[in-house]
Coordinates of C-alpha atoms and ligand atoms in Angstrom, one line a residue:
X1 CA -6.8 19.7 -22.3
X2 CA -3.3 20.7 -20.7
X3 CA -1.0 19.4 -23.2
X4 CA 1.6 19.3 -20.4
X5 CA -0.2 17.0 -18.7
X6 CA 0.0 13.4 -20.0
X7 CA 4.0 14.0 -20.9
X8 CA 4.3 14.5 -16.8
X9 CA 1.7 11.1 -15.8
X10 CA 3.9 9.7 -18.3
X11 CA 7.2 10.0 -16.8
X12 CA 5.7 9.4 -12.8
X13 CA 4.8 6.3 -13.4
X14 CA 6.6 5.0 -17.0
X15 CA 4.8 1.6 -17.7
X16 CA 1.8 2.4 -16.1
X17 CA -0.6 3.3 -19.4
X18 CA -3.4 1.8 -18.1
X19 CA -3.8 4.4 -15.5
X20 CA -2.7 7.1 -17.6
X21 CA -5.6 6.6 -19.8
X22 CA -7.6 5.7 -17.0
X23 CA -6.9 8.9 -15.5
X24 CA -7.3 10.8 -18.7
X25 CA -11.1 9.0 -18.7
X26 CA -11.5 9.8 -14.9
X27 CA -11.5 13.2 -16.0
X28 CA -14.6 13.1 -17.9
X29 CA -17.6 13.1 -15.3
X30 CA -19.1 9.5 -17.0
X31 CA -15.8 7.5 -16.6
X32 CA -15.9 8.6 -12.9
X33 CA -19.3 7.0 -12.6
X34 CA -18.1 3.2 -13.4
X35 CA -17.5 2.5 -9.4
X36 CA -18.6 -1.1 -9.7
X37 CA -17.4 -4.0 -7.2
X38 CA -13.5 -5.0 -7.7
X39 CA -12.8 -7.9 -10.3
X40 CA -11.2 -10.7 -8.9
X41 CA -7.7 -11.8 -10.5
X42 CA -6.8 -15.0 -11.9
X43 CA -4.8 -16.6 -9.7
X44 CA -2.8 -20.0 -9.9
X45 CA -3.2 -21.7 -6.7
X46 CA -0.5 -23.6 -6.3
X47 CA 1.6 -20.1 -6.5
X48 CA -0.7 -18.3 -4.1
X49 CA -0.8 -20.7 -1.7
X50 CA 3.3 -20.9 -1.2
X51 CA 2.8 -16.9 -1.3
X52 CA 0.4 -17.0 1.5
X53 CA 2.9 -19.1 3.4
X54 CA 5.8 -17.1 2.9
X55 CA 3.6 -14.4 3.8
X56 CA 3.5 -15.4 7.1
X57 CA 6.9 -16.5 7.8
X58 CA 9.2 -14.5 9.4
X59 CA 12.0 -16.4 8.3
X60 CA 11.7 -13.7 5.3
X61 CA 13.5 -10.9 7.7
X62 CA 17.0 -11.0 8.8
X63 CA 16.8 -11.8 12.3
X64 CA 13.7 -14.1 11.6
X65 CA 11.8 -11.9 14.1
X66 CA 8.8 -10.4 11.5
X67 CA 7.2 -11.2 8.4
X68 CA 4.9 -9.1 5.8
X69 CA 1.9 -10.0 8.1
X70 CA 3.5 -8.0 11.2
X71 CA 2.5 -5.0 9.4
X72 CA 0.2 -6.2 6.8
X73 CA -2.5 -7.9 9.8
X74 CA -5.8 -9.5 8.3
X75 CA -7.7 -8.3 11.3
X76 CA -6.7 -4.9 10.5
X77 CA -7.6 -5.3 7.0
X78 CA -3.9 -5.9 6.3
X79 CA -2.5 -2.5 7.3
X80 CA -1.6 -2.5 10.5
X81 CA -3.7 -0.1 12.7
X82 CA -1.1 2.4 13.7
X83 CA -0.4 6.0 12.1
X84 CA 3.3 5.6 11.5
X85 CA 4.0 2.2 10.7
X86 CA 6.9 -0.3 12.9
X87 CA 10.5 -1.2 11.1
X88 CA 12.8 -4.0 11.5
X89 CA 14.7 -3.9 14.9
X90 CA 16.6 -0.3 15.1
X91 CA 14.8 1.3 13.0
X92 CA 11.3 2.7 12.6
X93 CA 9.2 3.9 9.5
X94 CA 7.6 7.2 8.3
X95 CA 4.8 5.9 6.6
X96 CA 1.3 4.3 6.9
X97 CA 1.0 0.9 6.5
X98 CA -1.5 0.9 3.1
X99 CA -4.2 -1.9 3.1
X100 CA -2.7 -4.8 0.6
X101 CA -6.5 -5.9 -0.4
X102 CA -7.4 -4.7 -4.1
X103 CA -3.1 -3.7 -4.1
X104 CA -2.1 -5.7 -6.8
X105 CA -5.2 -4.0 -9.1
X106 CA -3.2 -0.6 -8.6
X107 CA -0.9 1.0 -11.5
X108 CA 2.2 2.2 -8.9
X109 CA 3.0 1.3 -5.4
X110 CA 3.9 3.3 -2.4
X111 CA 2.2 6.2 -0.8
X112 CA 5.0 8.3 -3.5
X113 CA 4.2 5.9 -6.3
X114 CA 7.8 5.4 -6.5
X115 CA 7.3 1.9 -7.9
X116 CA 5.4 1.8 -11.0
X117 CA 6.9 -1.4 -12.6
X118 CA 5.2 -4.5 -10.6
X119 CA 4.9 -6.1 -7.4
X120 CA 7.8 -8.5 -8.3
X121 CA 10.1 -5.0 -7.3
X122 CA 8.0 -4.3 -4.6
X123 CA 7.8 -7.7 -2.8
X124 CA 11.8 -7.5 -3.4
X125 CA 11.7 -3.9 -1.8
X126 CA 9.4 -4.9 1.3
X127 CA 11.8 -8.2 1.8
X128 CA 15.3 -6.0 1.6
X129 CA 14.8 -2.8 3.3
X130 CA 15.5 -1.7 6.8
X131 CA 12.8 0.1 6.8
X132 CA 10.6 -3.0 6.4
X133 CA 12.3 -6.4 7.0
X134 CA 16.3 -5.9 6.6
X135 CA 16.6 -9.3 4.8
X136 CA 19.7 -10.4 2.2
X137 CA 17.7 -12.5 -0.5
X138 CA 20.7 -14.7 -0.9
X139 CA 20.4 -15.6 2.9
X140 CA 16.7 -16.0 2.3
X141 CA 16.8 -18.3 -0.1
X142 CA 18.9 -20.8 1.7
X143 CA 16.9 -20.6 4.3
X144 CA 13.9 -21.4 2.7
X145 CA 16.1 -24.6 1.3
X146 CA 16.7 -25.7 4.8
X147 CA 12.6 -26.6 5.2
X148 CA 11.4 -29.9 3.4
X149 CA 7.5 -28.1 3.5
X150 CA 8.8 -25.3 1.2
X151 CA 11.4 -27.4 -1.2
X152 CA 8.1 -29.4 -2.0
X153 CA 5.9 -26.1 -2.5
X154 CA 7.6 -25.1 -4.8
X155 CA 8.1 -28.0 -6.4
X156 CA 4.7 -28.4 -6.9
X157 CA 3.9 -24.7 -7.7
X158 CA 6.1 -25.6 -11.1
X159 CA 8.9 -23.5 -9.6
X160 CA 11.7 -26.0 -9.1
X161 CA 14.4 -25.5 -6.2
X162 CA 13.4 -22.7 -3.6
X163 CA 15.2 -19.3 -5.0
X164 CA 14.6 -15.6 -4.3
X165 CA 13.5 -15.0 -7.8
X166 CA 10.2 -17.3 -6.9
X167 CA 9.9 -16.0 -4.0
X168 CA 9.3 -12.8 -5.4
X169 CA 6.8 -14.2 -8.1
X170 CA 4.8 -16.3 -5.2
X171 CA 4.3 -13.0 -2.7
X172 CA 2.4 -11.2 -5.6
X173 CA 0.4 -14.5 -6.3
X174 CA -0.6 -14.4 -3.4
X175 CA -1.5 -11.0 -3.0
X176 CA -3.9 -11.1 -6.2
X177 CA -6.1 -13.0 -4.2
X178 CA -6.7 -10.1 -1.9
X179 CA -10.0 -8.8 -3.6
X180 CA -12.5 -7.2 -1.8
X181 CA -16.2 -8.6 -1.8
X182 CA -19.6 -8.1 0.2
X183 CA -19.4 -4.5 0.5
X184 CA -23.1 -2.8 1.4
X185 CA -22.4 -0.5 -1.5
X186 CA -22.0 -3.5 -4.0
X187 CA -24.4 -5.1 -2.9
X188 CA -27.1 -2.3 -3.5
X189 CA -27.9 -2.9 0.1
X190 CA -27.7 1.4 1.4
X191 CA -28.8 3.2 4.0
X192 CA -30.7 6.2 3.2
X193 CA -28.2 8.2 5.0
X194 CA -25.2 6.4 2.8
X195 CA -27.0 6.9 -0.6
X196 CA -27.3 10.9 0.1
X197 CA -23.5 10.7 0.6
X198 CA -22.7 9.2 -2.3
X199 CA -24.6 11.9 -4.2
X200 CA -22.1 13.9 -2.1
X201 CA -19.4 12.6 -3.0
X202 CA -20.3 12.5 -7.2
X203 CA -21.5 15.8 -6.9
X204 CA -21.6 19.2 -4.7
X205 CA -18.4 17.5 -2.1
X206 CA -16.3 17.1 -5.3
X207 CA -14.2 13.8 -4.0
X208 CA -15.1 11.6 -7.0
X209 CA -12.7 13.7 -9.1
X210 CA -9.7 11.7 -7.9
X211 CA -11.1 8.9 -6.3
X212 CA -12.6 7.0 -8.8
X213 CA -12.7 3.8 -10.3
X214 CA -13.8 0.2 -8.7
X215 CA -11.2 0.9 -5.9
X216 CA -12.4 4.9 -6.1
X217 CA -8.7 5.9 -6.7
X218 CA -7.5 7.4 -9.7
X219 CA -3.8 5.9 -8.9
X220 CA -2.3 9.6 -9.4
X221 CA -0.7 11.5 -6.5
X222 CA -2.2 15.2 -5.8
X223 CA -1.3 17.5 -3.2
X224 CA -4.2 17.5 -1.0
X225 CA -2.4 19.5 2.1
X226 CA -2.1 16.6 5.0
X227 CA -0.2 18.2 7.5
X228 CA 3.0 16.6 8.5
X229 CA 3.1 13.9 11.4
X230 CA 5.9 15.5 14.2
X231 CA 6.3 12.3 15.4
X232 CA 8.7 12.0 12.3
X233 CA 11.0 15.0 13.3
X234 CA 11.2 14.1 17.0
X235 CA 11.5 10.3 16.6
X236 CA 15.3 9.6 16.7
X237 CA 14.4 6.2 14.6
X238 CA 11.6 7.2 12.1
X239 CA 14.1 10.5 11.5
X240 CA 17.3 8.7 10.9
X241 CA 15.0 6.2 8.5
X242 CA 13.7 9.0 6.6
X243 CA 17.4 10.9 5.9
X244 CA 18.7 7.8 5.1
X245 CA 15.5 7.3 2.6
X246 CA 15.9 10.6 1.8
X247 CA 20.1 10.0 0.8
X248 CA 19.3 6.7 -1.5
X249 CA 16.2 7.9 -3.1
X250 CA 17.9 10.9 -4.3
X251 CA 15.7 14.1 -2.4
X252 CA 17.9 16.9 -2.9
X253 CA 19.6 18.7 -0.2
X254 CA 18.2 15.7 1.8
X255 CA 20.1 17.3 5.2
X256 CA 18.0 19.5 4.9
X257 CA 14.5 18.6 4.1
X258 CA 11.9 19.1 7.0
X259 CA 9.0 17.2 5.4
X260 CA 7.7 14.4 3.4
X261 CA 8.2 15.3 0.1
X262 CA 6.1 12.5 -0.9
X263 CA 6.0 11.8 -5.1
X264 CA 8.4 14.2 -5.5
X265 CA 11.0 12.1 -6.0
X266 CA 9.7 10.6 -9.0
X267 CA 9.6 14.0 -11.0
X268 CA 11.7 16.1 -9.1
X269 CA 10.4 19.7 -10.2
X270 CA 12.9 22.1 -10.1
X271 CA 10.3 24.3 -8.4
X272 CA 9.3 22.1 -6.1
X273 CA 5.4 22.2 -7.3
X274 CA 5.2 18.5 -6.8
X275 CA 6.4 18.4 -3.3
X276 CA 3.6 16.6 -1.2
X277 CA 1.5 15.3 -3.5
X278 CA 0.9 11.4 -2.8
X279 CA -0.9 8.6 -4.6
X280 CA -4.7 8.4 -4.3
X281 CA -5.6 5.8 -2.0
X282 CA -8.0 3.5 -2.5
X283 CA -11.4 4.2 -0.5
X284 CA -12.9 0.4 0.7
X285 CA -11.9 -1.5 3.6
X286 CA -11.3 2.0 5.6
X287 CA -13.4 0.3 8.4
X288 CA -11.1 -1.8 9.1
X289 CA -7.7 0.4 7.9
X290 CA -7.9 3.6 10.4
X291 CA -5.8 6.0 11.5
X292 CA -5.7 7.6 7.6
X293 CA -3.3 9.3 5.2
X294 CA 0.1 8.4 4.2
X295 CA 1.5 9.5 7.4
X296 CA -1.6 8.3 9.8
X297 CA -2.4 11.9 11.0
X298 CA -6.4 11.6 11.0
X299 CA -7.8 9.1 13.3
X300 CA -11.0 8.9 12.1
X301 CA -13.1 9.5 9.0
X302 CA -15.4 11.7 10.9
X303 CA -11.8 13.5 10.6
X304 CA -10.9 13.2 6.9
X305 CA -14.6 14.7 6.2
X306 CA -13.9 17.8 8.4
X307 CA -10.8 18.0 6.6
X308 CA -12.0 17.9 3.4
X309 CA -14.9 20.3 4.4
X310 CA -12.3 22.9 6.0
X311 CA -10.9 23.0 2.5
X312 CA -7.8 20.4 3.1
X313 CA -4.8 21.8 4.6
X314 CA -2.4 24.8 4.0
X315 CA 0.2 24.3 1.7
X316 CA 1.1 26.6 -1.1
X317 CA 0.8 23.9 -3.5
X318 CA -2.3 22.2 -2.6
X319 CA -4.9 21.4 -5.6
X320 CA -7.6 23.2 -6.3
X321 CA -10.1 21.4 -6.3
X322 CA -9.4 21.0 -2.3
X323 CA -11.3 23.5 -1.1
X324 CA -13.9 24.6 1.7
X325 CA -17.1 22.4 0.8
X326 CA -19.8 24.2 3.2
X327 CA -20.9 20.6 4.2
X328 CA -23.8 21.0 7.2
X329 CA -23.1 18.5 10.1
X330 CA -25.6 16.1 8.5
X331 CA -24.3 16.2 4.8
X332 CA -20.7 15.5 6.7
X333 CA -22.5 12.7 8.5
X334 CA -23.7 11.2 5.1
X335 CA -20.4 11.3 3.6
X336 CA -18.9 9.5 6.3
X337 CA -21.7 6.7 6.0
X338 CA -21.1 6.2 2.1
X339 CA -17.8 5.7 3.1
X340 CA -18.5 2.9 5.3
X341 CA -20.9 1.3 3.0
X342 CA -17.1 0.4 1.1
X343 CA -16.3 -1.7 3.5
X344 CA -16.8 -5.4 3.2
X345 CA -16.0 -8.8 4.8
X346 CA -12.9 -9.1 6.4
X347 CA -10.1 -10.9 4.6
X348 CA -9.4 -13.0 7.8
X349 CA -10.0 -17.3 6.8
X350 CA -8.1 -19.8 5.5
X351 CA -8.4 -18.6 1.7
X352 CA -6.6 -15.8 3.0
X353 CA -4.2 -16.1 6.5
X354 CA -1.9 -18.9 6.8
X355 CA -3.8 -20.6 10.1
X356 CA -0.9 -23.2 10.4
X357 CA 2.0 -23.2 13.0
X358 CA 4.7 -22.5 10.9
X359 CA 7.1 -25.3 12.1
X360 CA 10.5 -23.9 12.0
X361 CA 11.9 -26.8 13.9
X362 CA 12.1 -29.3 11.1
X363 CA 15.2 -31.9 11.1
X364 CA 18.1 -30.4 10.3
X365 CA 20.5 -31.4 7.7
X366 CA 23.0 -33.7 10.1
X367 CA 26.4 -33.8 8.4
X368 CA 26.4 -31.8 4.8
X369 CA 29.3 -34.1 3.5
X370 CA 26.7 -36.4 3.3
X371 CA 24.2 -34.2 1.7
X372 CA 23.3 -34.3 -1.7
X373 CA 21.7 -31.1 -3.6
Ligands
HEC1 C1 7.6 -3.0 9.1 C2 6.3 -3.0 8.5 C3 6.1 -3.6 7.1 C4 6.5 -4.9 6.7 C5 7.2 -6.0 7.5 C6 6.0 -5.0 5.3 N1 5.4 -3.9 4.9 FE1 4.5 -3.6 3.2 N2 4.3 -1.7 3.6 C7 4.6 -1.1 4.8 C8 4.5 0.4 4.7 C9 4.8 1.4 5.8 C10 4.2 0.7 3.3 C11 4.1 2.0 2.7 C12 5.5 2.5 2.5 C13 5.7 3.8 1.7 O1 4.7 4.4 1.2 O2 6.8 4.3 1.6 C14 4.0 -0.7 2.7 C15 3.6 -0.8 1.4 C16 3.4 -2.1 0.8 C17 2.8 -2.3 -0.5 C18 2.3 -1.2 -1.5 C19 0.8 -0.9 -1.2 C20 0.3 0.2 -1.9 O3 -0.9 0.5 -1.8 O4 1.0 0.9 -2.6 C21 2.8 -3.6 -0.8 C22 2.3 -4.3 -2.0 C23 3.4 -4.2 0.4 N3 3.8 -3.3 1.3 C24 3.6 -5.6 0.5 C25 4.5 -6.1 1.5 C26 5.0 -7.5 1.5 C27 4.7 -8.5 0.4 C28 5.7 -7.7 2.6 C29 6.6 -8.8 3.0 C30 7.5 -9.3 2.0 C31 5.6 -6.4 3.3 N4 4.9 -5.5 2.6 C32 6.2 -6.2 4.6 C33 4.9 -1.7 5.9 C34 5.5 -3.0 6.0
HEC2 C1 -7.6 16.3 -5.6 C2 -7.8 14.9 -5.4 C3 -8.7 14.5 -4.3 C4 -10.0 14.9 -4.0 C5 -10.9 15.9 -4.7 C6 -10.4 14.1 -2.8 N1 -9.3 13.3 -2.4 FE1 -9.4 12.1 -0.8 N2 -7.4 11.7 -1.1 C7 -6.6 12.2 -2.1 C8 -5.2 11.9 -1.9 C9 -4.1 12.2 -2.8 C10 -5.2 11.3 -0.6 C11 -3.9 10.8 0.2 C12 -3.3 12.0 0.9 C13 -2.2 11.6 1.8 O1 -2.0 10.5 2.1 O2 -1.6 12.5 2.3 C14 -6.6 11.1 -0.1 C15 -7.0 10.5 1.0 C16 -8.3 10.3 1.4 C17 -8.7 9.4 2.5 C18 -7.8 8.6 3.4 C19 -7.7 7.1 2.9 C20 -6.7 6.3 3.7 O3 -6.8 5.1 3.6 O4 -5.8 6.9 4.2 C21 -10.1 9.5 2.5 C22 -11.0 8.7 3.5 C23 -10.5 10.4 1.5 N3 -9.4 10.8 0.8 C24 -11.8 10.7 1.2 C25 -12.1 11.8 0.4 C26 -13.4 12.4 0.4 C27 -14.6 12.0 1.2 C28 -13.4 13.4 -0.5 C29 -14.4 14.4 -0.9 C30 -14.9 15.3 0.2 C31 -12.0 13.4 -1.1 N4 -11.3 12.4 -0.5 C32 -11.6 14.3 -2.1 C33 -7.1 12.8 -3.2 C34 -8.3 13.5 -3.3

């Protein structure tokens, strides 16, 4: 084995040793076999169900206007069905919205993994940033003080007053629900057609290498060669987000930089050999997740196939194992309906969505001198 290896997993994603030594097991062709259907978590549902509601509440962003579920949309498999994904007001993103069902099984967050501690930070990331919903937590949590519903969710969830420190605990309760189930390919129920592309896909097509696992993902980031969205460079608001990431997340030369350097900023390789690799997504729900790739640039998986089969893209740095497959258009065809067979029931009732008007005209607090806390 390459004994540079695990010292370099180590340090992209520090607390992450599950997936370390669940990637060092992927490597061995019988580890990549165990694609079984996704464990559900243990959940508390008191927690998950103030998670769900906050969730849904744009009250969370700073001019109350969006909420996780603008961009995370059941229907849509909770991404949100466009290739570059929307910002708060004045602002736009330069990512794909990633599906948040199976999420909180993953080892490091982020299309760049750059958050491989819990989704405690990343709730707290998706809450403060521009780029997502521009809130100040300390604002937040008065806010959420102001509505008798939440002081007694809380409450009752064992949390005490409404602060931003629960907040951030109930979010990711309520994202471990967010498992998915009824997939055709769990349930032993494939086509003929599906069942030759998942020979496909374990054997002669190669893509079982790094997406493996329940949630076929190996939770490492690989240069696979996407090519760039444009859209990103000629955008006035996606640009000016992605400099100003750029500046805070520390890219070098950030002025400068005319692509997506993806988990590079996590090991920042003087050579530059990790430029553009990005985390391995997971492969179920992608009927209901499309357009595809951390920057929404294939619309289709007919699309990803060809890609793959054309030997990925065309960077210097792409991994070797990306290369020109030889698939016929039937074999391509196959792959494409093993994919689908991933896909299971939509995430999309009451166990999962927040169906009530959230009331945001309660009673307001008449006279504070009055008021008692
Ligand atoms: C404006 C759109 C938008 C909003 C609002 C938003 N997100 Fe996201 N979310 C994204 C995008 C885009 C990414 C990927 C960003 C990246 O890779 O840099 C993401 C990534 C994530 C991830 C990581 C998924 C993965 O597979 O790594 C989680 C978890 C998440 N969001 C949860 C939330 C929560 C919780 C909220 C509300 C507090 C929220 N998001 C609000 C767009 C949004
Ligand atoms: C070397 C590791 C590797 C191999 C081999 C590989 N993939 Fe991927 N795959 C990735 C990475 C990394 C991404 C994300 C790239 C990006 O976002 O730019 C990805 C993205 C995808 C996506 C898009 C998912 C989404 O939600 O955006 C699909 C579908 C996919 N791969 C299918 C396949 C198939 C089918 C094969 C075999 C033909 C394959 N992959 C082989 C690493 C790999």
């Amino acid at each position: 084995m390459n004994r540079k290896l695990p010292s370099r997993i180590v340090r992209l994603v520090p607390l992450a040793t599950g997936a370390v030594i669940a990637a060092m097991l992927a490597a061995s062709p019988a580890a990549a076999a165990d694609f079984g259907p996704v464990k559900t978590m243990k959940v508390d549902a008191k927690k998950a169900a103030l998670g769900k509601r906050l969730f849904f509440d744009p009250r969370l962003s700073g001019d109350a206007a969006i909420s996780c579920s603008t961009c995370h949309i059941p229907d849509k498999g909770f991404a949100d069905g466009l290739p570059l994904a929307k910002a708060y007001p004045g602002s736009e993103g330069f990512r794909n919205t990633p599906t948040l069902i199976n999420a909180a099984q993953k080892a490091a967050w982020f299309h760049d993994g750059r958050i491989g501690t819990n989704l405690n930070d990343v709730t707290r990331e998706s809450i403060t940033e521009t780029y997502s919903m521009n809130m100040d937590m300390r604002l937040m949590q008065e806010r959420i003080k102001q509505d008798p519903i939440y002081v007694k969710m809380f409450k009752d969830a064992g949390y005490g007053e409404p602060s931003n420190g629960s907040v951030r605990k109930a979010i990711p309760e309520f994202l471990k629900t967010l498992t998915s189930r009824g997939a055709p390919f769990d349930k032993g129920n494939l086509s003929d057609a599906a069942q030759r592309g998942f020979e496909l896909f374990k054997g002669k097509a190669g893509c079982a290498q790094c997406h493996s696992g329940d949630r076929f993902s190996d939770d490492q980031p690989h240069n696979t060669g996407v090519p760039e969205n444009p859209e990103i460079w000629s955008n006035p608001l996606r640009h000016i987000t992605y400099v100003a990431f750029g500046m805070f997340i520390g890219i070098e030369n950030y002025m400068n930089v005319r692509r997506d350097v993806g988990a590079h900023i996590r090991t920042h390789k003087s050579d530059g050999s990790d430029i553009g690799k990005f985390m391995t997504p997971t492969l179920r729900e992608l009927k209901q997740t499309a357009p595809y790739m951390h920057n929404g640039t294939m619309a289709t998986l007919a699309d990803v196939v060809t890609f793959y089969n054309n030997g990925g893209g065309t960077d210097a740095n792409q991994d070797s194992r990306i290369k020109p497959l030889g698939l016929s258009k039937e074999e391509r065809a196959n792959l494409v309906a093993f994919l689908e067979s991933l896909s299971g029931d939509p995430l999309t009732g009451p166990e999962h969505v927040w169906k009530d008007k959230i009331n945001v005209n309660y009673a307001a607090i008449e006279n504070w001198l009055q008021a008692k806390n």
